[in-house]
Tab-separated table of C-alpha atoms in Angstrom:
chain	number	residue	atom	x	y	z
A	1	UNK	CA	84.905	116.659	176.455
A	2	UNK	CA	87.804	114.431	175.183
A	3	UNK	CA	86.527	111.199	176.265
A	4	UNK	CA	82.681	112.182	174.909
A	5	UNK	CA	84.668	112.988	171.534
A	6	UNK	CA	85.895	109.279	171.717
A	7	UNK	CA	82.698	107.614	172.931
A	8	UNK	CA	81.245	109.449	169.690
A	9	UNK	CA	83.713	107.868	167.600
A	10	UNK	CA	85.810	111.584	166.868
A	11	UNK	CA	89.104	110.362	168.766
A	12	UNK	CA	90.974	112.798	165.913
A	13	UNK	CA	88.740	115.793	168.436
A	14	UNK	CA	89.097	113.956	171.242
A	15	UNK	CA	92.975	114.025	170.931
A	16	UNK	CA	93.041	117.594	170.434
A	17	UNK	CA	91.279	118.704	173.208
A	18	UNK	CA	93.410	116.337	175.443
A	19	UNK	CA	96.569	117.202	173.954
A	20	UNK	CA	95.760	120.959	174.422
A	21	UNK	CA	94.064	120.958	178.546
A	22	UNK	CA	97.615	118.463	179.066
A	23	UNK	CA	99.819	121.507	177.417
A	24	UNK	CA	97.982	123.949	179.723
A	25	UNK	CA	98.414	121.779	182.725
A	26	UNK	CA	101.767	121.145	182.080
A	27	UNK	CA	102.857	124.400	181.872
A	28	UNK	CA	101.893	124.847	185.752
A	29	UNK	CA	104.549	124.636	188.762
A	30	UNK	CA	102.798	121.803	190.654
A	31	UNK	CA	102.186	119.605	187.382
A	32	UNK	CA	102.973	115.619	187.741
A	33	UNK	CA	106.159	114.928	186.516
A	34	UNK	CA	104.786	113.226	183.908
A	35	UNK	CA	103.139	116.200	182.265
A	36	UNK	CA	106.461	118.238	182.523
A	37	UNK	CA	107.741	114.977	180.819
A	38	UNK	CA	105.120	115.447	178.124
A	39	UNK	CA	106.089	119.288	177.817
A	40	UNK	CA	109.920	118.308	177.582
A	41	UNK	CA	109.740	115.793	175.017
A	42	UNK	CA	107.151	117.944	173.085
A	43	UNK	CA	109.759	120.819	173.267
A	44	UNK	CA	113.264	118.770	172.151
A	45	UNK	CA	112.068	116.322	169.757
A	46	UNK	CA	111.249	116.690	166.920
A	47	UNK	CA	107.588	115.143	165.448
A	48	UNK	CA	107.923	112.023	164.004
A	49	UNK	CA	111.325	110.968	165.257
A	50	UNK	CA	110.881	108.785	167.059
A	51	UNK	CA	114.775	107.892	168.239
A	52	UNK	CA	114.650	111.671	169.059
A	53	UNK	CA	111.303	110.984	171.344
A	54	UNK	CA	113.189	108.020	173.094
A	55	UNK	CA	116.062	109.908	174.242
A	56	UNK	CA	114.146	112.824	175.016
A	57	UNK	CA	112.545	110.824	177.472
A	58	UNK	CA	115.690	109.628	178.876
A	59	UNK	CA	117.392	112.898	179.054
A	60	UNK	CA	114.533	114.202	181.108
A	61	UNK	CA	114.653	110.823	183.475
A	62	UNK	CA	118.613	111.349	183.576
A	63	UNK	CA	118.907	115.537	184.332
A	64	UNK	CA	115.004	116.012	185.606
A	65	UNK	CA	113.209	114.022	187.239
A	66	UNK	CA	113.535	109.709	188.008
A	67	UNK	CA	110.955	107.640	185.752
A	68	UNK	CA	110.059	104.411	185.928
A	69	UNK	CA	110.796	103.464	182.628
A	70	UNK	CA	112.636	100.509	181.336
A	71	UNK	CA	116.032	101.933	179.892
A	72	UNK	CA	119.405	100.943	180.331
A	73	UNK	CA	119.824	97.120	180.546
A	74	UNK	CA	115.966	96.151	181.241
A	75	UNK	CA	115.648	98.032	177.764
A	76	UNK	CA	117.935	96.250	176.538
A	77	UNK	CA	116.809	92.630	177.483
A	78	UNK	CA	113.628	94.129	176.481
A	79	UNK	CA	114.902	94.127	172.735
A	80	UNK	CA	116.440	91.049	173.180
A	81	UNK	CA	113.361	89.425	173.728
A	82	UNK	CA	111.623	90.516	170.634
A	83	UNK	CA	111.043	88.365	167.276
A	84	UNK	CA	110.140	89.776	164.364
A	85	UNK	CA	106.427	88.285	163.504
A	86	UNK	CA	105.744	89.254	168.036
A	87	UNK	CA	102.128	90.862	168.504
A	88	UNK	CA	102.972	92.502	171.808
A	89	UNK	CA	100.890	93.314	174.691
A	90	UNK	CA	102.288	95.598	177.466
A	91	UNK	CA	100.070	96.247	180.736
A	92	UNK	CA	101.108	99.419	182.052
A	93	UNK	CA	102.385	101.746	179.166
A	94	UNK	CA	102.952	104.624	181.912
A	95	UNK	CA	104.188	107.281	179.472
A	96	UNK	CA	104.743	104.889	176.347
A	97	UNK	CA	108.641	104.478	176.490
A	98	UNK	CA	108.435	100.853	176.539
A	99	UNK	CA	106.030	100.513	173.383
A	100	UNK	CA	108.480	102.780	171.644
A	101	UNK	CA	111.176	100.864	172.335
A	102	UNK	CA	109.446	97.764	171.538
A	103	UNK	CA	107.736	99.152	167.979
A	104	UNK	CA	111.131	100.470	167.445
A	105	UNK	CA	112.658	96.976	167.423
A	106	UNK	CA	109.723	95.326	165.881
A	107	UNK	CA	110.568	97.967	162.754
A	108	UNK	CA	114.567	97.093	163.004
A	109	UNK	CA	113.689	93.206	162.993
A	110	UNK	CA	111.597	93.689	159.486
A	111	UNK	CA	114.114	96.227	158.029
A	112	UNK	CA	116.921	93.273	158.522
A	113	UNK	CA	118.557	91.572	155.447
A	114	UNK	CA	117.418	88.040	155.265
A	115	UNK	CA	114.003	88.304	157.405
A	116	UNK	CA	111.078	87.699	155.611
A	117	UNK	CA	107.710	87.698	157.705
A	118	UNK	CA	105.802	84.580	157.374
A	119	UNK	CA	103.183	84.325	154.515
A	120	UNK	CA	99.690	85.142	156.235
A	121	UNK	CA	97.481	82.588	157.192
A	122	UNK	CA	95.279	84.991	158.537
A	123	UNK	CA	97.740	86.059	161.094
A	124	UNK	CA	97.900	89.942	161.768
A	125	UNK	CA	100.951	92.267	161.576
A	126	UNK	CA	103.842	92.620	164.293
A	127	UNK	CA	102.363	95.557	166.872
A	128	UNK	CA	102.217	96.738	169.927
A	129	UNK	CA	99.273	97.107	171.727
A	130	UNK	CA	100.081	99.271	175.240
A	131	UNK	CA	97.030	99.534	178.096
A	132	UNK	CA	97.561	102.116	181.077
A	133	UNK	CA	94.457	101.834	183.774
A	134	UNK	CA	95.588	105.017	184.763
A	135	UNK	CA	93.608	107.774	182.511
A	136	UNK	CA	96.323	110.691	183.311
A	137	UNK	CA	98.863	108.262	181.740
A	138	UNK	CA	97.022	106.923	179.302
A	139	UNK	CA	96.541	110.475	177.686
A	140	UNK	CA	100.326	110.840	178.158
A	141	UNK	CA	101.321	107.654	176.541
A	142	UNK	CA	98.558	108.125	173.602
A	143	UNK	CA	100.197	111.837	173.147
A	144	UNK	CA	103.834	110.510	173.399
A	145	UNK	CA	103.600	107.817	171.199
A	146	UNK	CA	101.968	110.175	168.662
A	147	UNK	CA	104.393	112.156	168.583
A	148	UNK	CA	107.134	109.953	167.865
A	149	UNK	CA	104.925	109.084	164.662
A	150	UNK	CA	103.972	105.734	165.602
A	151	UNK	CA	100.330	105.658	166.819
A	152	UNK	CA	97.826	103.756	164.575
């Protein structure tokens, strides 16, 4: 039903009824770790913060269960990589950590005394645009991202 919401051009509905067949799903014993992830981060952080969202999600890597998620130094050298007018494509968002982290310093790098993005000649904003071929992960990226308040 989500995905026909979608296809119809509703993805508000469509997001809905995903985010509320994940929350039952997650709530059983055998659920992927990545739905308990979704459940845990839903739990602890707070909506719209998204700092909060990004060490949820470590928190649950670190006492839970291992991710595969780019923290510690790859995060790092992650950040280090970024430039403030970057238009970002990750291939494989997983659960969404690394387009947080990346939007995150994207937002830092425009906030920072003395950077001034480049007059537009037709050139579009920073973003970052994160695609998961896996649909169970896609939903949980879509709904993690969200929740940190930084979906578009």
């Amino acid at each position: 039903a989500a995905w026909a919401c979608e296809l119809a051009g509703q993805p508000g509905s469509a997001a809905l009824l995903l985010a509320d067949e994940l929350r039952c799903w997650a709530m059983a014993a055998s659920a992927p770790k990545e739905l308990q992830l979704l459940a845990f981060v839903q739990r602890t952080a707070p909506r719209g913060d998204v700092a909060a969202v990004i060490e949820a999600v470590e928190r649950f890597a670190l006492m839970r269960r291992w991710l595969k998620v780019a923290g510690g130094e790859k995060g790092e050298l992650l950040k280090a990589c970024v430039r403030h007018d970057d238009r970002i494509v990750e291939l494989g968002a997983y659960i969404g950590y690394s387009a947080l982290r990346l939007a995150t310093r994207l937002q830092d790098l425009k906030a920072a005394p003395g950077i001034v993005p480049p007059a537009s000649a037709g050139r579009a904003l920073a973003r970052v645009v994160a695609i998961e071929a896996h649909p169970l992960f896609a939903a949980i990226a879509r709904l993690v991202v969200g929740h940190a308040g930084m979906e578009q």
